[in-house]
Short mmCIF file of C-alpha atoms in Angstrom, two decimals:
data_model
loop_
_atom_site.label_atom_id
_atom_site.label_comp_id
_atom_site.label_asym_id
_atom_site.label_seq_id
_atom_site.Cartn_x
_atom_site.Cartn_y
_atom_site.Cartn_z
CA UNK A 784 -19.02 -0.32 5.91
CA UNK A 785 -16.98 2.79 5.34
CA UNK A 786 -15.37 2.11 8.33
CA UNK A 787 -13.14 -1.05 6.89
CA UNK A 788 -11.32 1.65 4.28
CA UNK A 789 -10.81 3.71 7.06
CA UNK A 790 -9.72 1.59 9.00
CA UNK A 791 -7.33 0.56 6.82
CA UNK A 792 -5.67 3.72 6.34
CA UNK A 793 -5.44 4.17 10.01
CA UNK A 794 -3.69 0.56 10.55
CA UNK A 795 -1.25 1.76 7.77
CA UNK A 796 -0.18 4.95 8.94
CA UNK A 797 0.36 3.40 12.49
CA UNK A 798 2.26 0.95 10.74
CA UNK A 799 4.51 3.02 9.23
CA UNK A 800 5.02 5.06 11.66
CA UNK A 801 5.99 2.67 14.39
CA UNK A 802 8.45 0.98 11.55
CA UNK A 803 10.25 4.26 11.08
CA UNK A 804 10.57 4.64 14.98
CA UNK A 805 12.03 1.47 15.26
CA UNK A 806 9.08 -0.20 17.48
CA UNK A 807 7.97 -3.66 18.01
CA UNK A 808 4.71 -3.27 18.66
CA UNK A 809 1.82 -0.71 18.59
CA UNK A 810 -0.10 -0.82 21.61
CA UNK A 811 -2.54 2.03 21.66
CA UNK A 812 -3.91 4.06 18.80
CA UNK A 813 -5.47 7.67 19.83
CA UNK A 814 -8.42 9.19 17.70
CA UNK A 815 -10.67 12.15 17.95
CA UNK A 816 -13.99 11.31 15.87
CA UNK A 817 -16.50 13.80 15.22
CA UNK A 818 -20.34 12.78 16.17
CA UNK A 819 -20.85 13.69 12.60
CA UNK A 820 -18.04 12.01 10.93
CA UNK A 821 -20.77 9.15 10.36
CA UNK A 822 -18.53 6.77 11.36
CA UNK A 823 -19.45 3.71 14.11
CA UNK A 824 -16.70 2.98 16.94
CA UNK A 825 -17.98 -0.78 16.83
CA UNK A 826 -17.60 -1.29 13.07
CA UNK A 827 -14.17 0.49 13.02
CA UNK A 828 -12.71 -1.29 15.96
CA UNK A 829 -13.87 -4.49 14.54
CA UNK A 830 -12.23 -3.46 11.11
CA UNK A 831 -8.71 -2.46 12.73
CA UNK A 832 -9.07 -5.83 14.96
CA UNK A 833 -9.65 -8.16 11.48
CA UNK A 834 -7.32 -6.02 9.34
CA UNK A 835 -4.22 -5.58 12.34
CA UNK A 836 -3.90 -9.59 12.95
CA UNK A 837 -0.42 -10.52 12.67
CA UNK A 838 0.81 -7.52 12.36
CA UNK A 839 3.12 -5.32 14.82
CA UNK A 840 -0.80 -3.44 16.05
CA UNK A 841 -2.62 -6.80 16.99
CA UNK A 842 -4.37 -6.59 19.76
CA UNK A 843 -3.67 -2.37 19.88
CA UNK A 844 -6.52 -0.62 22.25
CA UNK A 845 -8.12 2.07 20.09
CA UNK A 846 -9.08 4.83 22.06
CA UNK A 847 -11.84 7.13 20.70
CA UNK A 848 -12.43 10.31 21.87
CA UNK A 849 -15.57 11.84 20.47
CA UNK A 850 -16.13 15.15 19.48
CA UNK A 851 -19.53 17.07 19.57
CA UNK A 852 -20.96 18.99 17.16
CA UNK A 853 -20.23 22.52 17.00
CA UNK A 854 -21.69 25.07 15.49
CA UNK A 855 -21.41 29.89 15.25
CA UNK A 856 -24.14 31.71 14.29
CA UNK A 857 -22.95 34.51 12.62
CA UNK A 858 -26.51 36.94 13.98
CA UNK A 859 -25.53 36.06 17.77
CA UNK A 860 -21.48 36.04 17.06
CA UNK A 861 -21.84 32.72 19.62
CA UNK A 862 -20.71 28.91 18.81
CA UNK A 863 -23.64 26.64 20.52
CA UNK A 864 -24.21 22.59 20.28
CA UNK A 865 -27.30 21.61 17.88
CA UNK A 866 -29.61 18.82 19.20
CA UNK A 867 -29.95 16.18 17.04
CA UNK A 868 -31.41 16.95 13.51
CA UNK A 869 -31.29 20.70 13.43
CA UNK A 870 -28.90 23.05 13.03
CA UNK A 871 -30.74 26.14 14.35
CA UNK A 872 -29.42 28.78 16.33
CA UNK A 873 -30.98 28.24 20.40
CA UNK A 874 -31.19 32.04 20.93
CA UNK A 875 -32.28 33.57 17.71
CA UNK A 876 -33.19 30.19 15.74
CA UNK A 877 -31.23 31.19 12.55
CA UNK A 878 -30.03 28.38 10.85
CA UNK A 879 -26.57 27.76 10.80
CA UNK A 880 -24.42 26.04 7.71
CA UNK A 881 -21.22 26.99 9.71
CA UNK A 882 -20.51 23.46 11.64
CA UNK A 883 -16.89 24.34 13.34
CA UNK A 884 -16.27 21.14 14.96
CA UNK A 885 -18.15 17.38 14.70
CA UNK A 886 -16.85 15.88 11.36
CA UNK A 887 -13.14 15.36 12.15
CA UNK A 888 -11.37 11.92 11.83
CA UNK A 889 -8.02 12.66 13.01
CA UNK A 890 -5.22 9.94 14.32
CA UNK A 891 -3.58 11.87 17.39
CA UNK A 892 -0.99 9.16 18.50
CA UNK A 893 0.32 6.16 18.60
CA UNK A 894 1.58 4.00 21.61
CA UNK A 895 4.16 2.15 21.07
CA UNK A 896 6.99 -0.16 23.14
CA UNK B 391 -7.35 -0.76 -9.51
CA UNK B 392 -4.53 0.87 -8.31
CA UNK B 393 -2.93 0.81 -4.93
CA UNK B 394 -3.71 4.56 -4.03
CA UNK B 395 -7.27 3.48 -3.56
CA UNK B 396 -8.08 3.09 0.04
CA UNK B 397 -11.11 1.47 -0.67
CA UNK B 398 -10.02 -1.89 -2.37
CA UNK B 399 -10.30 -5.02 -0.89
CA UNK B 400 -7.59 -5.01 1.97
CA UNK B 401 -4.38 -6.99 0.49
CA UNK B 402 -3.28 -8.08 4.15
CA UNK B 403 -0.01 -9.74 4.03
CA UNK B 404 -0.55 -13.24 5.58
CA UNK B 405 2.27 -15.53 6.37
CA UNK B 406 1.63 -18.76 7.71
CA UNK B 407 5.10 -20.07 8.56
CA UNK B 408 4.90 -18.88 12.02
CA UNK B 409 4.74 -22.42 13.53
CA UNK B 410 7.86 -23.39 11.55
CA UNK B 411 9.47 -20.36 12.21
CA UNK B 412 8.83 -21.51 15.61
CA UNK B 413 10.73 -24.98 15.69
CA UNK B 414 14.01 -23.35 14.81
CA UNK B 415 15.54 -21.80 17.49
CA UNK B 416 19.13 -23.06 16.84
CA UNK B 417 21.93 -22.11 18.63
CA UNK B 418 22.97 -19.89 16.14
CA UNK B 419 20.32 -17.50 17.65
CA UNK B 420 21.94 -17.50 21.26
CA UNK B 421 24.19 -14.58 20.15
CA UNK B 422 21.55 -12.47 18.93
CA UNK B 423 20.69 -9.83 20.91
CA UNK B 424 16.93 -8.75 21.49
CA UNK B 425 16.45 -5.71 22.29
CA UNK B 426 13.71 -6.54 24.85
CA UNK B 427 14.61 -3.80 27.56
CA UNK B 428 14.46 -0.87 25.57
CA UNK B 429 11.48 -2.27 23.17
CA UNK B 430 9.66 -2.39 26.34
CA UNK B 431 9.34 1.16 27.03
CA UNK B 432 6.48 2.25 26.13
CA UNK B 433 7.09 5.73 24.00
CA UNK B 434 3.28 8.07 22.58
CA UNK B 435 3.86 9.22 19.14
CA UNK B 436 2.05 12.38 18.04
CA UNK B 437 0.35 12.21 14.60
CA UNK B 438 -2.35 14.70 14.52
CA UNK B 439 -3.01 14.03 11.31
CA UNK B 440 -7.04 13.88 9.22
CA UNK B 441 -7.69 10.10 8.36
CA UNK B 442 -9.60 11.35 5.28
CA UNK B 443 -6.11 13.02 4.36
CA UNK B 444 -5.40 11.70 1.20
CA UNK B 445 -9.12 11.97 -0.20
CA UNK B 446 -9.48 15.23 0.87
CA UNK B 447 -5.95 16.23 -1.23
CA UNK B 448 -7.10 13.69 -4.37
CA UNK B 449 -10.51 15.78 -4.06
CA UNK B 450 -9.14 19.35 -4.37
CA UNK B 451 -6.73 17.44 -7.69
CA UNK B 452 -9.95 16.86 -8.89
CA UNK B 453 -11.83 19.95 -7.90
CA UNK B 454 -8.71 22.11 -9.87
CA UNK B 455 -9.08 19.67 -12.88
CA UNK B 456 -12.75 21.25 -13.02
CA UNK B 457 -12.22 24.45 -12.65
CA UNK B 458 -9.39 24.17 -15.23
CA UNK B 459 -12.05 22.84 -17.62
CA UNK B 460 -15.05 24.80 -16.52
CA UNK B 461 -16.98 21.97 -15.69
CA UNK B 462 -19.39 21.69 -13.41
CA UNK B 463 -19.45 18.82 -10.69
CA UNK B 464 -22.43 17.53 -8.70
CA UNK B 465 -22.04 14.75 -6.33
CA UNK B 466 -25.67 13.16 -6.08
CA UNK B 467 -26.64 11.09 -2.65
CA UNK B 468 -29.62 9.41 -1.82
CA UNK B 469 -30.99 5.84 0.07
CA UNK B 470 -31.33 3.47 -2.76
CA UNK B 471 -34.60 3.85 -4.79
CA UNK B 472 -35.47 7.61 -4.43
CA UNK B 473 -34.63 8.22 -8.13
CA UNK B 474 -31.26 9.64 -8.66
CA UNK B 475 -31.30 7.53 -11.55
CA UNK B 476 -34.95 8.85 -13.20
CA UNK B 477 -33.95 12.04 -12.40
CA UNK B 478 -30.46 12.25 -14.10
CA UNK B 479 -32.13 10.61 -17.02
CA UNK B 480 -34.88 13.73 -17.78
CA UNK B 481 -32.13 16.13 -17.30
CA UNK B 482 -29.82 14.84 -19.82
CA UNK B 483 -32.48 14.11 -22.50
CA UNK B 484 -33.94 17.66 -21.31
CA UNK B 485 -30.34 19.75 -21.91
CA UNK B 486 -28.53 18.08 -24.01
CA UNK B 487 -28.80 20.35 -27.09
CA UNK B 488 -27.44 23.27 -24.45
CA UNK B 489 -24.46 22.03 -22.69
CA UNK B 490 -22.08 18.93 -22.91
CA UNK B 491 -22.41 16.59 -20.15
CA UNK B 492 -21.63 13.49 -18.78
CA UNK B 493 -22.28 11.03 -15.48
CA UNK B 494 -19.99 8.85 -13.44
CA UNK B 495 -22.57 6.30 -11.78
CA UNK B 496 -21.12 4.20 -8.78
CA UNK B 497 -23.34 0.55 -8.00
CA UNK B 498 -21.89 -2.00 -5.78
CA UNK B 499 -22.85 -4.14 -9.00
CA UNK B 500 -24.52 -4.09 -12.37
CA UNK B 501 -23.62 -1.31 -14.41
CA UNK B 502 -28.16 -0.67 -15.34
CA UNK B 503 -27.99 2.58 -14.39
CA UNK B 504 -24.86 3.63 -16.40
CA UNK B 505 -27.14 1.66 -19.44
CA UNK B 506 -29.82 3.52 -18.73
CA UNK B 507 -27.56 7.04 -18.85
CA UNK B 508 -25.86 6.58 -21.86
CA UNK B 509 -29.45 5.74 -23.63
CA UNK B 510 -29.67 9.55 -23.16
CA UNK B 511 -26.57 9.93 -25.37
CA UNK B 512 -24.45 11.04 -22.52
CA UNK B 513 -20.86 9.73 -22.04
CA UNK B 514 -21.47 7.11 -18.60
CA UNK B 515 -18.72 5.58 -16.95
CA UNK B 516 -19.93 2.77 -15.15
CA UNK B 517 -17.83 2.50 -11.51
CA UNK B 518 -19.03 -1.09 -9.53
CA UNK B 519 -17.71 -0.80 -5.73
CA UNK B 520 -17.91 -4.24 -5.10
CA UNK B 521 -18.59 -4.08 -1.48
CA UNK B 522 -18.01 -0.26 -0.83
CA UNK B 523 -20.78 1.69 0.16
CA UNK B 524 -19.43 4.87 -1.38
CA UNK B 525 -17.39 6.68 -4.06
CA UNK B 526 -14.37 8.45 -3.32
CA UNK B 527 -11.41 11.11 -4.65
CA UNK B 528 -9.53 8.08 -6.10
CA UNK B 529 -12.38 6.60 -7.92
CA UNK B 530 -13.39 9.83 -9.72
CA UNK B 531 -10.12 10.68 -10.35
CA UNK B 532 -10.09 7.49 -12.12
CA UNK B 533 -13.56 8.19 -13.91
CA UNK B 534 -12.43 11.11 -15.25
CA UNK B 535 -9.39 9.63 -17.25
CA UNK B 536 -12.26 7.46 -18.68
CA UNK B 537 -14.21 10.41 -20.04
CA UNK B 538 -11.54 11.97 -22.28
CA UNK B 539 -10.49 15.13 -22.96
CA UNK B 540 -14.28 16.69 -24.58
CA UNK B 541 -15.44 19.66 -23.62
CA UNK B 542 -17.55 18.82 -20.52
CA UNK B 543 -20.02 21.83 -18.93
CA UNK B 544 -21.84 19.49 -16.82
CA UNK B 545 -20.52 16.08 -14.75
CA UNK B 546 -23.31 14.42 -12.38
CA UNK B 547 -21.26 11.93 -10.02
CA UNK B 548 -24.16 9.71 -9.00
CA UNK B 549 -23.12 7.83 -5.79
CA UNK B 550 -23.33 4.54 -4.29
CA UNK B 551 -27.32 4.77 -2.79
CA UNK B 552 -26.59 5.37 0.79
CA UNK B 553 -27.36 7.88 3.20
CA UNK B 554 -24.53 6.92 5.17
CA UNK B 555 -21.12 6.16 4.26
CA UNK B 556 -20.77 9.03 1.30
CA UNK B 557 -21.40 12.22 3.46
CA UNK B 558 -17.27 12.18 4.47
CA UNK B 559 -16.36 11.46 0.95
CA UNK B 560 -15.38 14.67 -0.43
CA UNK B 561 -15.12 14.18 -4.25
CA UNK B 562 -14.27 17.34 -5.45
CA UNK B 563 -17.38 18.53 -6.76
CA UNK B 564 -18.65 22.11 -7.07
CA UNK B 565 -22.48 21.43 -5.66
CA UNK B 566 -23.49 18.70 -3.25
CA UNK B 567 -27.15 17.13 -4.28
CA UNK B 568 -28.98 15.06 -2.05
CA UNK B 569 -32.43 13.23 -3.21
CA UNK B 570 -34.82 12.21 -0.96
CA UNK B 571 -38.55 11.16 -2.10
CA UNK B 572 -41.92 11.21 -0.05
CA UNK B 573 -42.09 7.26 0.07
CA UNK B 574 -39.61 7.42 2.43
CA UNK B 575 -41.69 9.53 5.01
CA UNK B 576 -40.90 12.97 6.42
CA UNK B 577 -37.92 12.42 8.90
CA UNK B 578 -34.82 11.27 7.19
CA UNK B 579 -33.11 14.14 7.56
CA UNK B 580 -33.06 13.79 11.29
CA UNK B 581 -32.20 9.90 10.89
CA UNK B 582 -28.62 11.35 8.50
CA UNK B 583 -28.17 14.38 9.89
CA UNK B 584 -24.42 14.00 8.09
CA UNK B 585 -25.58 14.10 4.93
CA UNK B 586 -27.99 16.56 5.02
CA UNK B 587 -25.97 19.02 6.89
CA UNK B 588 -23.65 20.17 4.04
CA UNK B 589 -26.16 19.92 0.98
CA UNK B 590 -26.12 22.73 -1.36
CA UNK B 591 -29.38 21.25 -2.73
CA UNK B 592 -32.03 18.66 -1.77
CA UNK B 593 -34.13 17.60 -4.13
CA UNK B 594 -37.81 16.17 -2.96
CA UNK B 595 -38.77 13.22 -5.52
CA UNK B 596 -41.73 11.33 -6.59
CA UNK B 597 -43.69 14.80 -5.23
CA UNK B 598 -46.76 13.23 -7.41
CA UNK B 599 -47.04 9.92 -4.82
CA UNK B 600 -47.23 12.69 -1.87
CA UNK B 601 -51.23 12.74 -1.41
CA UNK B 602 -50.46 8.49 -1.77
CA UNK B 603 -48.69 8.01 1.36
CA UNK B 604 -49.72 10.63 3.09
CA UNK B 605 -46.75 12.85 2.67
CA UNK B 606 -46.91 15.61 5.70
CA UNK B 607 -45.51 18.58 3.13
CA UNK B 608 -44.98 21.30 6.15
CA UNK B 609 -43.68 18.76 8.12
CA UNK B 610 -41.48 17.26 6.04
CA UNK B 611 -39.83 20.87 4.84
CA UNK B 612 -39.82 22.05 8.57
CA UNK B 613 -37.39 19.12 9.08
CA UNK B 614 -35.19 19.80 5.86
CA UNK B 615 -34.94 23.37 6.79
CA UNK B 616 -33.58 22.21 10.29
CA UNK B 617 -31.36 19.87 9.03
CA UNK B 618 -29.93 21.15 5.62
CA UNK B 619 -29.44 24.62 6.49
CA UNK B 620 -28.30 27.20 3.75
CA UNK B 621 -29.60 24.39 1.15
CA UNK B 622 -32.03 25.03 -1.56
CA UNK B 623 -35.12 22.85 -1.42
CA UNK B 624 -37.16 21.80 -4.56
CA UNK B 625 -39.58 19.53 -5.07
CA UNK B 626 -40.28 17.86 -8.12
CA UNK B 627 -41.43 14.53 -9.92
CA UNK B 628 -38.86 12.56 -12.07
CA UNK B 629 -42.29 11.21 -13.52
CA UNK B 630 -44.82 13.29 -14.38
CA UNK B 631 -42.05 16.27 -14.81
CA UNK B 632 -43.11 18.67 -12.44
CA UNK B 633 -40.77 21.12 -10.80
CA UNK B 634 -38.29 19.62 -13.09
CA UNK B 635 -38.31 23.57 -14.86
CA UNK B 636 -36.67 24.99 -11.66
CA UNK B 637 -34.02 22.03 -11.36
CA UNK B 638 -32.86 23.34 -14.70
CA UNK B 639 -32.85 26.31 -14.37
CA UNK B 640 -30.89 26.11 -11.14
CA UNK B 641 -28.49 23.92 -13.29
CA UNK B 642 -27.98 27.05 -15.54
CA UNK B 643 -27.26 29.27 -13.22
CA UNK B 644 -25.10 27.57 -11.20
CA UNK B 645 -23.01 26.85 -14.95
CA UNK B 646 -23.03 30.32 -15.73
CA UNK B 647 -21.63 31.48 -12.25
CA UNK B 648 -18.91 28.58 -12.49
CA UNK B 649 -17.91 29.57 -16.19
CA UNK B 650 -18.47 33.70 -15.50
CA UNK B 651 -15.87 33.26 -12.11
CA UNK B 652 -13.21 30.85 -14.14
CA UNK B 653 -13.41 33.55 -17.12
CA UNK B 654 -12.70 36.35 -14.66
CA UNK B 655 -9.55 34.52 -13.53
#
């Protein structure tokens, strides 16, 4: 249950930031989240809903956009998307260690009014 | 703990004097101006900012304190019961006349394994989550005020058992260990792929219960190979002691690379 600490730090960044701009209320929180950022939309959403209440982001939508996994193989000088569970290169089957996108856990914007 | 830690039980301010707060709408208030009409408009911020921010900055504090001190740090993951514990245990009673080391053990409770670390001789500091399912920057940071200012060559960071929640942790360490053993059957690299992706090293435990449970060997390092690309694979028994030689070793080369790059510096 990762997702309640990170959560958290999302809530109070958004926080923050809508204080400094002067806003009443958060209404819409944008995220990218990697498919191997290991975290679970549920379990975060249900985090920001229990940790937000009475606070300026209750009942803020949280909108996740996920990100695949990426990948280069450095033999084929090509990025490609790894099935589930291995990371090998599709045209020459060289492993790759080189995972460009797929673990990010960014906050992109807040909505506010 | 401090408030830096973003893993602490949430402290969410609760007020319950909103019904009160309620009942008074005096006259007083007529005057006030709201300032519905321009709260109303609904304004996008851009952030574009990492959530794992401030443990990824906390980690590189900690990953310059060990390079300042020529220690090296491995950050040992695993599911609960594959033997991080055993393991840790043979190496320190196996090195300690070489090199000065110590372990930072995280357990949602009980501090056992830190007991069972420091019957080695080794320094153990003892960190109990509570509820979190994995250690972070903070924590270690933390840890490592604990241990002093000794001469330290080798930290082991043994994590919260969990496949799961420590693969976005960053801690800071030099070499990223994850155990698996062959009770727990051939494909749990494909059921983590997070954790397995970035491993420097994976080692294979409890290699002497393989025949036992019907451990499919070429199977099993087929899928490691897929999923933990780049990482070196060694199997070995925390038990009976084999393949324990080449975990050493590896341990001794990877200090003497750490210590022969800081003394080029």
């Amino acid at each position: 249950m990762h997702e309640f600490g990170i959560a958290e730090s999302l809530l109070n960044t958004a926080l923050e930031t809508a204080a400094r701009a002067e806003a009443s209320k958060i209404e819409q929180v944008n995220l990218r989240i990697g498919l191997l950022a290991g975290v679970v939309e549920e379990a975060l959403t249900f985090a920001f809903e229990a940790l937000s209440e009475d606070t300026p982001a209750q009942g803020a939508r949280l909108v996740i956009e996920p990100i695949p996994v990426t990948c280069y193989c450095e033999t084929c000088a090509a990025f490609f998307e790894p099935p589930r569970g291995s990371y090998r290169c599709p045209t020459c089957q060289a492993p790759s260690r080189s995972v460009k996108s797929g673990r990010e856990l960014q906050l992109i914007s807040i909505e506010v009014s | 703990m401090c408030d830096h830690c973003g893993c602490s039980t949430p402290s969410s301010p609760h007020s319950h004097s909103h019904a009160h707060e309620r009942a008074h709408t005096h006259s007083q208030d007529r005057g006030h101006h709201h300032h519905h009409d321009r709260d109303e408009e609904r304004r996008t911020i851009a952030l574009h900012q990492s959530l794992m921010a401030k443990n990824d900055r906390l980690a590189e504090q900690n990953r310059g304190f060990f390079k300042g001190r020529g220690t090296l740090a491995l950050n040992i993951v695993s599911s609960p019961g594959s033997g991080k514990t055993a393991i840790l245990e043979a190496t320190l009673r196996a090195l300690q006349d070489d090199y000065k080391m110590a372990t930072i053990v995280g357990d949602l409770a009980t501090d056992n394994d830190a007991a069972r670390l420091r019957a080695t001789g080794a320094p153990s500091i003892q960190i109990t989550t509570g509820t979190v399912c994995h250690l972070d920057a903070h924590m270690i940071q933390h840890a490592i005020e604990d241990l002093g200012r000794a001469p330290l060559d080798l930290l082991f960071i043994e994590n919260v058992g969990n496949l799961v929640c420590p693969a976005g942790f960053d801690l800071g360490e030099d070499v990223r260990v994850v155990v698996t053993s062959v009770t727990e059957g051939e494909d749990k690299p494909q059921k983590y792929p997070s954790i397995f992706q970035n491993a420097d090293i994976v080692l294979v435990n409890k290699i002497d219960l393989a025949e036992a449970v019907g451990y499919d060997r070429k199977r099993a390092l087929e899928i490691l190979r897929n999923a933990a690309p780049g990482a070196l694979i060694l199997e070995l028994s925390a038990r009976t002691g084999a393949g324990l030689d080449a975990w050493y070793n590896l341990l001794r080369a990877r200090i003497r690379a750490k210590v022969g790059t800081e003394a080029r510096h």
